[in-house]
Short mmCIF file of C-alpha atoms and ligand atoms in Angstrom, two decimals:
data_model
loop_
_atom_site.label_atom_id
_atom_site.label_comp_id
_atom_site.label_asym_id
_atom_site.label_seq_id
_atom_site.Cartn_x
_atom_site.Cartn_y
_atom_site.Cartn_z
CA MET I 2 17.40 8.58 2.15
CA ASN I 3 15.65 9.74 -0.84
CA TYR I 4 11.97 10.39 -1.58
CA VAL I 5 9.49 8.60 -4.40
CA ILE I 6 6.40 10.39 -4.66
CA LEU I 7 4.42 7.68 -6.46
CA ASP I 8 0.86 8.46 -8.02
CA MET I 9 -0.96 5.96 -10.21
CA GLU I 10 -4.25 5.55 -11.97
CA TRP I 11 -6.34 2.57 -12.50
CA ASN I 12 -9.10 1.16 -14.24
CA GLN I 13 -11.97 -0.17 -12.70
CA SER I 14 -13.93 -3.06 -14.00
CA TYR I 15 -18.33 -3.23 -13.16
CA PRO I 16 -19.25 -6.75 -11.22
CA LYS I 17 -21.11 -8.53 -13.78
CA THR I 18 -24.35 -9.48 -12.93
CA ASP I 19 -26.46 -12.16 -14.25
CA SER I 20 -30.42 -11.75 -15.39
CA GLU I 21 -31.46 -12.03 -11.60
CA GLY I 22 -29.58 -8.92 -10.84
CA LYS I 23 -26.85 -11.50 -8.79
CA LYS I 24 -23.23 -10.70 -8.85
CA LYS I 25 -21.49 -12.91 -10.85
CA THR I 26 -17.76 -11.42 -10.43
CA SER I 27 -16.38 -8.82 -8.44
CA PRO I 28 -15.41 -5.63 -9.01
CA MET I 29 -11.99 -5.74 -10.05
CA ASN I 30 -9.13 -2.84 -10.01
CA GLU I 31 -5.75 -2.89 -12.68
CA ILE I 32 -3.41 -0.11 -12.51
CA ILE I 33 -3.13 1.65 -16.04
CA GLU I 34 -0.47 4.50 -15.48
CA ILE I 35 2.11 4.65 -12.95
CA GLY I 36 3.72 8.29 -12.27
CA ALA I 37 6.61 9.38 -9.61
CA ILE I 38 8.80 11.85 -8.66
CA LYS I 39 12.29 11.21 -6.99
CA LEU I 40 13.90 13.93 -4.42
CA ASN I 41 17.04 13.66 -2.51
CA GLU I 42 16.92 14.61 1.24
CA LYS I 43 17.00 18.28 0.52
CA LEU I 44 13.36 17.32 -1.20
CA GLU I 45 15.30 18.66 -4.68
CA PHE I 46 14.07 17.26 -7.81
CA MET I 47 16.17 13.95 -8.66
CA ASP I 48 13.93 12.30 -11.65
CA ALA I 49 10.70 11.40 -12.89
CA PHE I 50 9.01 8.11 -13.77
CA LYS I 51 6.01 8.24 -16.15
CA CYS I 52 4.41 4.91 -18.09
CA LEU I 53 1.29 3.51 -19.08
CA VAL I 54 0.83 0.43 -18.39
CA ARG I 55 -1.29 -2.04 -20.70
CA PRO I 56 -4.23 -3.76 -19.46
CA CYS I 57 -4.39 -7.58 -19.61
CA TYR I 58 -7.53 -8.32 -17.09
CA ILE I 59 -9.92 -5.43 -17.35
CA LYS I 60 -10.15 -4.46 -21.64
CA LYS I 61 -12.98 -2.40 -21.53
CA LEU I 62 -11.63 1.43 -20.45
CA ASN I 63 -14.36 2.51 -17.48
CA SER I 64 -15.47 6.10 -18.84
CA HIS I 65 -15.72 7.83 -15.58
CA VAL I 66 -11.53 7.09 -15.35
CA LYS I 67 -11.21 7.89 -19.48
CA LYS I 68 -13.14 11.07 -18.55
CA LEU I 69 -10.82 12.02 -15.41
CA THR I 70 -7.51 10.77 -16.70
CA GLY I 71 -7.96 11.20 -20.15
CA ILE I 72 -6.26 8.27 -21.26
CA THR I 73 -7.97 6.40 -23.77
CA SER I 74 -7.54 2.33 -25.11
CA GLU I 75 -5.51 3.52 -28.08
CA MET I 76 -3.30 4.87 -25.34
CA LEU I 77 -3.40 1.87 -23.26
CA ARG I 78 -2.37 -0.29 -26.23
CA ARG I 79 0.84 0.97 -26.87
CA GLY I 80 1.86 0.63 -23.32
CA ILE I 81 4.02 -1.87 -21.32
CA TRP I 82 2.88 -4.77 -19.80
CA PHE I 83 3.00 -4.65 -16.10
CA PRO I 84 5.46 -7.20 -14.73
CA GLU I 85 7.67 -5.02 -17.18
CA ALA I 86 6.56 -1.66 -15.70
CA VAL I 87 6.84 -2.57 -12.08
CA VAL I 88 10.45 -4.02 -12.73
CA ASP I 89 11.37 -0.65 -14.57
CA PHE I 90 9.61 1.24 -11.53
CA ARG I 91 11.07 -0.31 -8.76
CA ASP I 92 15.26 -0.60 -10.41
CA TRP I 93 14.20 3.61 -10.59
CA CYS I 94 13.35 3.78 -7.53
CA GLY I 95 16.51 2.69 -6.00
CA GLU I 96 17.44 1.43 -2.75
CA ASP I 97 17.52 3.80 0.08
CA ARG I 98 14.18 5.26 -0.68
CA VAL I 99 10.42 5.53 1.14
CA ILE I 100 7.53 5.98 -0.88
CA LEU I 101 4.86 8.71 -0.27
CA THR I 102 1.34 9.35 -1.99
CA TRP I 103 -1.50 11.02 -1.40
CA GLY I 104 -3.76 9.06 -0.28
CA TYR I 105 -4.25 5.41 1.55
CA ASP I 106 -4.93 3.88 -1.65
CA ASP I 107 -1.95 3.41 -4.10
CA VAL I 108 0.08 1.12 -2.62
CA PRO I 109 -2.26 -1.02 -1.15
CA MET I 110 -3.29 -0.76 -5.32
CA LEU I 111 -0.01 -1.38 -6.36
CA GLU I 112 0.36 -4.64 -3.77
CA SER I 113 -2.39 -6.44 -5.12
CA CYS I 114 -1.90 -5.89 -8.55
CA LEU I 115 1.63 -7.43 -7.68
CA LYS I 116 -0.53 -10.36 -6.27
CA LEU I 117 -2.37 -10.60 -8.94
CA TYR I 118 0.54 -11.50 -11.34
CA GLY I 119 2.38 -13.20 -8.63
CA LEU I 120 5.00 -11.01 -7.82
CA GLU I 121 6.78 -10.04 -5.20
CA THR I 122 5.52 -6.96 -2.94
CA GLY I 123 8.54 -6.89 -0.26
CA TRP I 124 10.81 -4.69 -2.10
CA ILE I 125 7.44 -1.56 -2.24
CA GLY I 126 8.94 -0.81 1.79
CA ARG I 127 8.06 1.92 4.12
CA TRP I 128 5.62 4.06 2.61
CA TYR I 129 3.40 7.33 3.94
CA ASN I 130 0.33 8.80 3.47
CA LEU I 131 1.25 12.49 2.97
CA GLN I 132 -2.66 13.11 3.94
CA VAL I 133 -1.80 12.34 7.45
CA ILE I 134 1.48 14.52 7.69
CA PHE I 135 -0.21 17.31 6.05
CA ASN I 136 -3.46 17.11 8.68
CA ALA I 137 -0.54 17.17 11.62
CA GLN I 138 1.56 20.04 10.27
CA THR I 139 -1.53 22.34 8.87
CA ASP I 140 -4.97 22.16 10.96
CA GLY I 141 -4.71 19.32 12.87
CA GLY I 142 -8.01 17.71 10.74
CA LYS I 143 -8.74 14.61 11.04
CA ASN I 144 -10.45 13.92 7.01
CA GLN I 145 -8.58 13.12 4.10
CA ARG I 146 -7.92 16.38 2.29
CA SER I 147 -7.56 16.55 -1.68
CA LEU I 148 -4.80 16.90 -3.28
CA LYS I 149 -6.13 20.54 -4.82
CA SER I 150 -6.74 21.49 -1.55
CA ALA I 151 -3.38 21.16 -0.18
CA VAL I 152 -1.93 22.77 -3.00
CA GLU I 153 -4.15 25.85 -2.39
CA TYR I 154 -3.60 25.73 1.24
CA PHE I 155 -0.05 26.39 0.45
CA ASN I 156 -1.17 29.21 -2.20
CA LEU I 157 0.00 26.85 -5.18
CA THR I 158 -1.75 26.55 -7.70
CA VAL I 159 -3.10 23.35 -9.90
CA ASP I 160 -2.05 24.51 -13.80
CA GLU I 161 -5.09 22.66 -14.87
CA GLU I 162 -4.72 24.00 -18.53
CA GLY I 163 -0.94 22.96 -18.69
CA HIS I 164 -0.49 20.03 -16.39
CA PRO I 165 -4.30 18.74 -15.53
CA GLN I 166 -4.51 16.78 -12.48
CA HIS I 167 -5.28 13.29 -12.55
CA ASP I 168 -2.35 12.47 -14.71
CA ALA I 169 -0.38 10.24 -12.54
CA LEU I 170 3.11 12.25 -12.95
CA ASN I 171 1.26 15.54 -12.45
CA ASP I 172 -0.12 14.05 -9.45
CA ALA I 173 3.31 13.61 -8.53
CA GLY I 174 4.52 16.76 -9.50
CA TYR I 175 1.60 18.53 -6.96
CA THR I 176 2.65 16.17 -4.55
CA ALA I 177 5.83 16.80 -4.76
CA MET I 178 5.09 20.47 -3.91
CA VAL I 179 3.09 20.28 -1.12
CA CYS I 180 5.84 17.83 0.66
CA ARG I 181 8.57 21.30 -0.08
CA CYS I 182 5.92 22.65 2.53
CA LEU I 183 6.26 20.34 4.58
CA ASP I 184 8.68 18.85 7.44
CA LEU I 185 9.25 15.79 5.84
CA GLU I 186 11.78 14.44 8.38
CA ARG I 187 9.61 15.21 11.20
CA GLY I 188 6.29 14.50 9.72
CA ILE I 189 7.97 10.45 9.07
CA ALA I 190 8.95 10.45 12.60
CA GLU I 191 5.72 11.39 14.30
CA TYR I 192 4.05 9.40 11.80
CA GLY I 193 2.58 6.70 13.75
CA HIS I 194 1.04 9.26 16.31
CA SER I 195 -0.32 11.12 13.87
CA THR I 196 -2.66 8.71 12.04
CA LYS I 197 -3.71 8.13 15.55
CA SER I 198 -4.88 11.72 15.63
CA MET I 199 -6.54 11.29 12.31
CA SER I 200 -8.04 8.03 12.49
CA PRO I 201 -11.84 8.52 13.81
CA SER I 202 -11.64 4.75 14.80
CA VAL I 203 -9.83 4.94 18.45
CA ILE I 204 -11.91 4.22 21.49
CA ALA I 205 -10.94 3.60 25.07
CA PHE I 206 -12.97 0.65 25.44
CA GLY I 207 -10.75 0.10 28.84
CA ASP I 208 -13.27 2.64 30.16
CA LEU I 209 -16.62 1.15 29.09
CA LYS I 210 -18.08 -1.68 31.52
CA VAL I 211 -18.32 -5.40 30.13
CA GLU I 212 -22.11 -6.32 30.94
CA SER I 213 -20.79 -10.16 28.97
CA ARG I 214 -18.73 -12.18 26.76
CA ARG I 215 -19.40 -15.15 24.28
CA GLN I 216 -17.83 -17.16 22.01
CA PHE I 217 -20.22 -18.31 19.03
CA PRO I 218 -18.75 -21.23 16.40
CA CYS I 219 -17.89 -19.75 12.96
CA ALA I 220 -18.00 -21.22 9.40
CA VAL I 221 -15.56 -20.24 6.95
CA ILE I 222 -17.20 -20.15 3.57
CA ASN I 223 -15.35 -18.95 0.54
CA GLY I 224 -12.66 -17.85 2.49
CA ARG I 225 -15.34 -14.98 4.74
CA SER I 226 -15.72 -15.60 8.05
CA GLN I 227 -19.77 -16.86 9.05
CA CYS I 228 -21.30 -16.81 11.75
CA PRO I 229 -25.15 -15.61 11.85
CA GLU I 230 -25.37 -16.17 14.98
CA ALA I 231 -23.86 -13.25 16.44
CA PHE I 232 -25.46 -11.09 14.82
CA SER I 233 -28.54 -11.82 14.91
CA VAL I 234 -29.06 -13.29 18.67
CA ASN I 235 -28.74 -10.06 20.45
CA PRO I 236 -29.93 -10.34 24.30
CA CYS I 237 -30.25 -7.87 26.72
CA PRO I 238 -27.20 -8.57 29.00
CA ARG I 239 -29.14 -8.18 32.22
CA CYS I 240 -32.68 -9.40 31.21
CA GLY I 241 -32.60 -11.65 28.19
CA ALA I 242 -35.62 -9.76 26.53
CA PRO I 243 -34.22 -9.57 22.74
CA MET I 244 -32.68 -5.74 22.24
CA VAL I 245 -33.50 -3.02 19.17
CA ARG I 246 -30.74 -3.05 17.62
CA GLY I 247 -29.22 -0.51 15.11
CA LYS I 248 -27.21 -1.84 12.24
CA TRP I 249 -24.10 -3.47 12.05
CA VAL I 250 -21.44 -1.61 10.55
CA ARG I 251 -17.62 -2.46 10.00
CA GLN I 252 -15.38 -0.90 12.92
CA GLY I 253 -11.83 -2.69 11.09
CA ARG I 254 -9.50 -5.26 11.00
CA GLY I 255 -12.36 -8.19 11.74
CA LYS I 256 -14.60 -6.30 13.89
CA MET I 257 -17.89 -4.83 13.70
CA ILE I 258 -19.86 -3.15 16.25
CA ALA I 259 -23.74 -2.28 16.69
CA ILE I 260 -25.83 -0.20 19.73
CA GLY I 261 -28.59 -2.56 21.06
CA GLU I 262 -31.60 -1.04 23.33
CA CYS I 263 -33.04 -2.82 26.23
CA ARG I 264 -36.45 -1.35 26.76
CA GLU I 265 -35.70 -1.84 30.88
CA HIS I 266 -31.66 -1.13 30.85
CA GLY I 267 -31.08 0.64 28.08
CA ARG I 268 -28.45 1.17 25.36
CA PHE I 269 -25.53 -1.15 24.98
CA PHE I 270 -22.51 -1.53 22.48
CA MET I 271 -21.98 -4.59 21.29
CA GLN I 272 -18.59 -5.45 19.49
CA ASN I 273 -18.21 -8.78 17.27
CA SER I 274 -14.27 -10.28 16.43
CA ILE I 275 -13.38 -13.00 14.75
CA VAL I 276 -10.65 -14.61 16.66
CA ARG I 277 -8.48 -17.13 14.50
CA ASN I 278 -7.36 -19.75 16.57
CA GLY I 279 -4.64 -22.04 14.28
CA GLY I 280 -7.30 -22.78 11.42
CA GLU I 281 -10.22 -22.42 13.70
CA ARG I 282 -12.08 -18.89 13.98
CA THR I 283 -14.54 -18.21 16.81
CA VAL I 284 -16.33 -14.85 16.94
CA ARG I 285 -16.17 -13.11 20.75
CA LYS I 286 -18.87 -11.29 21.15
CA THR I 287 -18.94 -8.41 23.74
CA VAL I 288 -21.73 -6.38 25.37
CA TYR I 289 -20.49 -3.14 26.90
CA LYS I 290 -22.78 -0.75 28.69
CA SER I 291 -22.91 2.13 25.84
CA ALA I 292 -21.68 5.88 26.83
CA PRO I 293 -21.22 8.76 25.27
CA SER I 294 -17.45 7.99 23.52
CA ALA I 295 -19.28 4.47 22.14
CA GLU I 296 -22.36 6.28 20.86
CA GLU I 297 -20.76 9.17 18.78
CA PHE I 298 -17.54 6.53 18.02
CA TYR I 299 -20.44 4.17 16.45
CA ALA I 300 -22.32 6.90 14.70
CA GLU I 301 -18.95 8.27 13.26
CA ARG I 302 -18.57 4.54 11.93
CA LEU I 303 -22.13 4.40 10.59
CA SER I 304 -22.19 7.76 8.99
CA VAL I 305 -18.74 6.54 6.88
CA GLU I 306 -20.28 3.12 6.02
CA GLU I 307 -23.60 5.10 4.46
CA GLN I 308 -21.33 7.46 2.64
CA LYS I 309 -19.40 5.03 1.07
CA ALA I 310 -22.97 2.99 0.17
CA GLU I 311 -24.16 5.97 -1.23
CA ARG I 312 -20.68 6.57 -3.46
CA ARG I 313 -21.77 2.70 -4.43
CA ALA I 314 -25.04 3.40 -5.28
CA ALA I 315 -24.40 6.66 -7.30
CA ASN I 316 -21.62 4.41 -9.36
CA ARG I 317 -24.37 1.81 -10.16
CA ALA I 318 -26.69 4.70 -11.19
CA ALA I 319 -24.31 6.16 -13.99
CA ARG I 320 -23.31 2.54 -15.04
CA ARG I 321 -27.23 1.83 -15.82
CA ALA I 322 -27.04 5.41 -17.07
CA GLU I 323 -24.40 4.40 -19.08
CA ASN I 324 -25.85 1.15 -20.77
CA GLU I 325 -29.09 2.73 -21.60
CA MET I 326 -27.39 4.91 -23.97
CA GLU I 327 -24.97 1.95 -25.26
CA ALA I 328 -28.67 0.47 -25.70
CA GLU I 329 -29.82 3.32 -27.89
CA GLU I 330 -26.42 3.64 -29.58
CA ALA I 331 -26.80 0.13 -31.13
ZN1 LIG Y 29 -32.98 -5.94 29.62
#
Protein backbone atom coordinates (compact mmCIF):
# COMPACT_ATOMS: atom_id res chain seq x y z
CA MET A 1 0.00 0.00 0.00
CA ASN A 2 1.21 3.49 -0.88
CA TYR A 3 0.77 6.73 1.00
CA VAL A 4 -0.44 9.88 -0.73
CA ILE A 5 0.40 12.97 1.28
CA LEU A 6 -1.99 15.67 0.18
CA ASP A 7 -1.87 19.40 0.75
CA MET A 8 -4.03 22.02 -0.89
CA GLU A 9 -4.37 25.77 -0.92
CA TRP A 10 -7.75 27.38 -1.35
CA ASN A 11 -9.19 30.81 -1.99
CA GLN A 12 -11.87 32.25 0.22
CA SER A 13 -14.63 34.65 -0.59
CA TYR A 14 -16.11 36.90 2.03
CA PRO A 15 -19.88 36.99 2.41
CA LYS A 16 -21.38 39.86 0.44
CA THR A 17 -23.51 42.18 2.54
CA ASP A 18 -26.30 44.55 1.58
CA SER A 19 -26.49 48.22 2.59
CA GLU A 20 -27.87 47.27 6.01
CA GLY A 21 -24.97 44.90 6.64
CA LYS A 22 -27.07 41.77 6.29
CA LYS A 23 -25.40 38.80 4.64
CA LYS A 24 -26.50 38.18 1.05
CA THR A 25 -24.18 35.27 0.37
CA SER A 26 -22.30 32.85 2.55
CA PRO A 27 -18.52 32.63 2.46
CA MET A 28 -17.17 30.11 0.03
CA ASN A 29 -13.95 28.22 -0.60
CA GLU A 30 -12.40 27.14 -3.86
CA ILE A 31 -9.30 25.00 -4.28
CA ILE A 32 -6.54 26.79 -6.18
CA GLU A 33 -3.60 24.45 -5.73
CA ILE A 34 -3.17 20.72 -5.24
CA GLY A 35 0.16 19.34 -4.09
CA ALA A 36 0.94 15.76 -3.18
CA ILE A 37 3.80 13.35 -2.58
CA LYS A 38 3.52 9.62 -3.04
CA LEU A 39 5.53 7.31 -0.80
CA ASN A 40 5.74 3.52 -0.95
CA GLU A 41 5.19 1.39 2.12
CA LYS A 42 8.84 1.80 3.13
CA LEU A 43 8.15 5.55 3.01
CA GLU A 44 10.47 5.96 0.03
CA PHE A 45 9.71 8.76 -2.42
CA MET A 46 7.83 7.61 -5.52
CA ASP A 47 6.40 10.69 -7.20
CA ALA A 48 5.20 14.26 -6.78
CA PHE A 49 2.05 15.97 -8.04
CA LYS A 50 1.48 19.69 -8.32
CA CYS A 51 -1.06 21.73 -10.15
CA LEU A 52 -2.64 25.15 -10.02
CA VAL A 53 -6.40 25.23 -10.41
CA ARG A 54 -8.17 27.94 -12.39
CA PRO A 55 -10.96 29.36 -10.22
CA CYS A 56 -14.50 29.34 -11.58
CA TYR A 57 -16.57 30.66 -8.70
CA ILE A 58 -14.41 33.14 -6.79
CA LYS A 59 -12.75 35.44 -9.27
CA LYS A 60 -11.00 37.73 -6.81
CA LEU A 61 -7.98 36.28 -5.06
CA ASN A 62 -8.25 36.94 -1.35
CA SER A 63 -5.33 39.18 -0.37
CA HIS A 64 -4.45 37.04 2.66
CA VAL A 65 -4.34 33.92 0.53
CA LYS A 66 -2.22 35.75 -2.03
CA LYS A 67 0.22 36.90 0.62
CA LEU A 68 0.37 33.51 2.34
CA THR A 69 0.80 31.36 -0.76
CA GLY A 70 2.53 33.70 -3.18
CA ILE A 71 -0.01 32.64 -5.79
CA THR A 72 -1.19 35.46 -8.08
CA SER A 73 -4.32 35.83 -10.22
CA GLU A 74 -2.06 35.76 -13.26
CA MET A 75 -0.71 32.34 -12.24
CA LEU A 76 -4.23 31.02 -11.66
CA ARG A 77 -5.41 32.12 -15.10
CA ARG A 78 -2.95 29.57 -16.50
CA GLY A 79 -4.22 26.90 -14.09
CA ILE A 80 -6.23 23.78 -14.96
CA TRP A 81 -10.02 23.58 -14.72
CA PHE A 82 -10.93 21.83 -11.43
CA PRO A 83 -12.72 18.78 -12.94
CA GLU A 84 -9.65 18.06 -15.09
CA ALA A 85 -7.24 18.67 -12.23
CA VAL A 86 -9.02 16.17 -9.96
CA VAL A 87 -9.16 13.50 -12.65
CA ASP A 88 -5.39 13.92 -13.10
CA PHE A 89 -4.94 13.75 -9.36
CA ARG A 90 -7.19 10.72 -8.93
CA ASP A 91 -5.34 8.81 -11.67
CA TRP A 92 -2.00 9.82 -10.20
CA CYS A 93 -3.06 8.55 -6.72
CA GLY A 94 -3.65 5.04 -8.10
CA GLU A 95 -5.56 2.28 -6.39
CA ASP A 96 -3.86 0.77 -3.37
CA ARG A 97 -3.20 3.82 -1.22
CA VAL A 98 -4.45 5.92 1.66
CA ILE A 99 -4.45 9.70 1.85
CA LEU A 100 -2.59 11.48 4.64
CA THR A 101 -2.99 15.15 5.45
CA TRP A 102 -1.72 17.57 8.05
CA GLY A 103 -4.96 18.72 9.65
CA TYR A 104 -8.64 18.00 9.29
CA ASP A 105 -9.39 20.54 6.56
CA ASP A 106 -7.96 19.31 3.26
CA VAL A 107 -10.10 16.24 2.56
CA PRO A 108 -13.44 17.83 3.54
CA MET A 109 -12.43 20.81 1.36
CA LEU A 110 -11.74 18.46 -1.55
CA GLU A 111 -15.10 16.75 -0.97
CA SER A 112 -17.02 20.01 -0.89
CA CYS A 113 -15.38 21.25 -4.11
CA LEU A 114 -16.14 17.93 -5.83
CA LYS A 115 -19.77 18.28 -4.76
CA LEU A 116 -19.82 21.87 -5.99
CA TYR A 117 -19.01 20.53 -9.48
CA GLY A 118 -21.37 17.56 -9.10
CA LEU A 119 -18.43 15.15 -9.14
CA GLU A 120 -18.08 11.83 -7.39
CA THR A 121 -16.32 11.73 -3.98
CA GLY A 122 -16.15 7.99 -3.30
CA TRP A 123 -12.67 7.60 -4.86
CA ILE A 124 -11.04 9.62 -2.06
CA GLY A 125 -11.24 6.54 0.15
CA ARG A 126 -9.55 6.23 3.52
CA TRP A 127 -7.68 9.22 4.90
CA TYR A 128 -5.93 10.11 8.13
CA ASN A 129 -4.98 13.33 9.85
CA LEU A 130 -1.28 13.03 10.69
CA GLN A 131 -1.63 15.49 13.56
CA VAL A 132 -3.44 12.73 15.43
CA ILE A 133 -0.64 10.21 14.81
CA PHE A 134 2.02 12.80 15.60
CA ASN A 135 0.42 13.63 18.95
CA ALA A 136 -0.08 9.97 19.84
CA GLN A 137 3.55 9.09 19.09
CA THR A 138 5.22 12.14 20.61
CA ASP A 139 4.00 13.88 23.73
CA GLY A 140 0.35 12.84 23.70
CA GLY A 141 -0.77 16.46 23.26
CA LYS A 142 -4.40 17.18 22.52
CA ASN A 143 -4.01 20.27 20.38
CA GLN A 144 -3.61 20.49 16.64
CA ARG A 145 0.04 21.29 16.06
CA SER A 146 1.33 23.37 13.16
CA LEU A 147 3.32 21.55 10.49
CA LYS A 148 6.32 23.77 11.23
CA SER A 149 6.32 22.82 14.89
CA ALA A 150 6.20 19.12 13.95
CA VAL A 151 9.13 19.57 11.54
CA GLU A 152 11.12 21.31 14.27
CA TYR A 153 10.15 18.71 16.86
CA PHE A 154 12.16 16.16 14.88
CA ASN A 155 15.06 18.61 14.42
CA LEU A 156 14.31 18.94 10.73
CA THR A 157 14.37 22.38 9.15
CA VAL A 158 11.96 24.44 7.12
CA ASP A 159 13.83 26.07 4.25
CA GLU A 160 11.90 29.34 4.09
CA GLU A 161 14.08 30.64 1.25
CA GLY A 162 14.23 27.68 -1.12
CA HIS A 163 11.04 25.83 -0.20
CA PRO A 164 8.70 28.24 1.60
CA GLN A 165 5.69 26.91 3.45
CA HIS A 166 2.13 27.39 2.18
CA ASP A 167 3.06 26.09 -1.20
CA ALA A 168 1.00 22.90 -1.58
CA LEU A 169 3.88 20.75 -2.81
CA ASN A 170 6.41 22.12 -0.32
CA ASP A 171 3.98 21.51 2.54
CA ALA A 172 3.33 17.97 1.30
CA GLY A 173 7.13 17.54 1.24
CA TYR A 174 7.52 18.75 4.83
CA THR A 175 4.66 16.48 5.85
CA ALA A 176 6.49 13.55 4.18
CA MET A 177 9.61 14.40 6.24
CA VAL A 178 7.51 14.23 9.41
CA CYS A 179 5.95 10.93 8.23
CA ARG A 180 9.38 9.31 8.04
CA CYS A 181 9.87 10.06 11.75
CA LEU A 182 6.59 8.37 12.67
CA ASP A 183 5.51 4.76 12.80
CA LEU A 184 2.75 5.14 10.23
CA GLU A 185 1.60 1.53 10.24
CA ARG A 186 1.07 1.56 13.99
CA GLY A 187 -0.38 5.09 13.84
CA ILE A 188 -3.03 4.00 11.36
CA ALA A 189 -3.81 0.81 13.30
CA GLU A 190 -4.31 2.82 16.49
CA TYR A 191 -5.94 5.79 14.78
CA GLY A 192 -9.44 5.36 16.23
CA HIS A 193 -8.06 5.30 19.73
CA SER A 194 -5.79 8.30 19.03
CA THR A 195 -8.59 10.53 17.73
CA LYS A 196 -10.53 9.85 20.89
CA SER A 197 -7.66 10.91 23.10
CA MET A 198 -7.01 14.02 21.00
CA SER A 199 -10.56 15.24 20.78
CA PRO A 200 -11.66 17.03 23.93
CA SER A 201 -15.31 16.31 23.16
CA VAL A 202 -15.54 13.06 25.08
CA ILE A 203 -17.78 13.19 28.10
CA ALA A 204 -19.20 10.26 30.04
CA PHE A 205 -22.87 11.22 29.92
CA GLY A 206 -23.65 7.90 31.59
CA ASP A 207 -21.99 9.22 34.76
CA LEU A 208 -24.30 12.24 34.91
CA LYS A 209 -27.67 12.05 36.60
CA VAL A 210 -30.61 12.79 34.27
CA GLU A 211 -33.05 15.29 35.82
CA SER A 212 -35.48 15.71 32.94
CA ARG A 213 -36.05 14.96 29.27
CA ARG A 214 -38.39 16.74 26.89
CA GLN A 215 -39.05 16.72 23.16
CA PHE A 216 -39.75 19.86 21.17
CA PRO A 217 -41.17 20.00 17.65
CA CYS A 218 -38.62 21.34 15.23
CA ALA A 219 -39.21 23.26 12.01
CA VAL A 220 -36.81 22.99 9.08
CA ILE A 221 -36.26 26.32 7.36
CA ASN A 222 -33.81 26.50 4.44
CA GLY A 223 -32.39 23.14 5.46
CA ARG A 224 -31.65 24.36 8.97
CA SER A 225 -33.41 23.07 12.06
CA GLN A 226 -35.25 25.78 13.93
CA CYS A 227 -36.50 25.22 17.43
CA PRO A 228 -36.24 28.42 19.48
CA GLU A 229 -38.34 27.04 22.34
CA ALA A 230 -35.83 24.35 23.24
CA PHE A 231 -33.19 27.03 23.68
CA SER A 232 -35.09 29.91 25.23
CA VAL A 233 -37.19 28.06 27.80
CA ASN A 234 -34.89 26.81 30.54
CA PRO A 235 -36.81 26.01 33.72
CA CYS A 236 -35.11 24.37 36.67
CA PRO A 237 -35.90 20.63 36.42
CA ARG A 238 -36.72 20.50 40.14
CA CYS A 239 -38.80 23.62 40.83
CA GLY A 240 -39.59 25.04 37.39
CA ALA A 241 -38.13 28.47 38.14
CA PRO A 242 -36.36 30.05 35.15
CA MET A 243 -32.64 29.37 35.31
CA VAL A 244 -29.80 31.76 34.66
CA ARG A 245 -28.13 30.33 31.63
CA GLY A 246 -24.70 30.40 30.03
CA LYS A 247 -24.37 30.64 26.24
CA TRP A 248 -25.45 27.64 24.13
CA VAL A 249 -22.39 26.20 22.42
CA ARG A 250 -21.94 23.58 19.78
CA GLN A 251 -21.00 20.10 20.91
CA GLY A 252 -20.90 18.82 17.33
CA ARG A 253 -23.12 16.46 15.27
CA GLY A 254 -26.41 18.30 15.81
CA LYS A 255 -25.90 18.81 19.53
CA MET A 256 -25.78 22.00 21.59
CA ILE A 257 -24.92 22.33 25.26
CA ALA A 258 -25.33 24.95 27.99
CA ILE A 259 -25.12 25.27 31.74
CA GLY A 260 -28.12 26.61 33.67
CA GLU A 261 -28.31 27.65 37.28
CA CYS A 262 -31.23 27.72 39.72
CA ARG A 263 -30.76 29.82 42.86
CA GLU A 264 -32.32 27.10 44.92
CA HIS A 265 -31.11 23.89 43.26
CA GLY A 266 -27.74 24.72 41.81
CA ARG A 267 -26.23 24.07 38.41
CA PHE A 268 -27.52 21.87 35.59
CA PHE A 269 -25.95 20.73 32.34
CA MET A 270 -28.31 20.91 29.37
CA GLN A 271 -28.00 19.17 26.04
CA ASN A 272 -30.23 19.70 23.02
CA SER A 273 -29.90 17.15 20.25
CA ILE A 274 -31.67 16.98 16.96
CA VAL A 275 -33.43 13.65 16.48
CA ARG A 276 -34.32 12.64 12.94
CA ASN A 277 -37.26 10.35 12.45
CA GLY A 278 -37.82 9.89 8.73
CA GLY A 279 -38.45 13.37 7.37
CA GLU A 280 -39.39 14.73 10.77
CA ARG A 281 -37.08 16.35 13.22
CA THR A 282 -37.51 17.01 16.91
CA VAL A 283 -35.17 18.47 19.48
CA ARG A 284 -34.58 16.30 22.52
CA LYS A 285 -33.62 18.31 25.56
CA THR A 286 -31.91 16.46 28.38
CA VAL A 287 -31.08 18.20 31.64
CA TYR A 288 -28.46 16.61 33.88
CA LYS A 289 -27.29 17.55 37.34
CA SER A 290 -24.01 19.30 36.63
CA ALA A 291 -20.70 17.74 37.69
CA PRO A 292 -17.04 18.87 37.48
CA SER A 293 -16.54 16.83 34.27
CA ALA A 294 -19.58 18.52 32.67
CA GLU A 295 -18.41 22.00 33.74
CA GLU A 296 -14.95 21.33 32.34
CA PHE A 297 -16.37 19.98 29.10
CA TYR A 298 -18.63 23.00 28.68
CA ALA A 299 -15.82 25.45 29.46
CA GLU A 300 -13.63 23.77 26.84
CA ARG A 301 -16.30 23.96 24.12
CA LEU A 302 -17.07 27.56 25.04
CA SER A 303 -13.43 28.57 24.72
CA VAL A 304 -13.15 26.86 21.31
CA GLU A 305 -16.18 28.85 20.09
CA GLU A 306 -14.86 32.09 21.51
CA GLN A 307 -11.53 31.58 19.76
CA LYS A 308 -13.35 30.96 16.48
CA ALA A 309 -15.45 34.10 16.98
CA GLU A 310 -12.27 36.10 17.63
CA ARG A 311 -10.72 34.82 14.42
CA ARG A 312 -13.85 35.72 12.45
CA ALA A 313 -13.83 39.22 13.97
CA ALA A 314 -10.16 39.64 13.05
CA ASN A 315 -10.90 38.53 9.47
CA ARG A 316 -13.77 41.01 9.24
CA ALA A 317 -11.55 43.81 10.54
CA ALA A 318 -8.86 42.90 8.01
CA ARG A 319 -11.45 42.93 5.24
CA ARG A 320 -12.76 46.34 6.29
CA ALA A 321 -9.24 47.75 6.36
CA GLU A 322 -8.65 46.33 2.90
CA ASN A 323 -11.87 47.89 1.56
CA GLU A 324 -10.90 51.25 3.00
CA MET A 325 -7.51 51.04 1.35
CA GLU A 326 -9.12 50.18 -1.97
CA ALA A 327 -11.53 53.08 -1.57
CA GLU A 328 -8.65 55.45 -0.89
CA GLU A 329 -6.75 54.20 -3.92
CA ALA A 330 -9.81 54.74 -6.12
ZN1 LIG B 1 -34.90 25.00 41.19
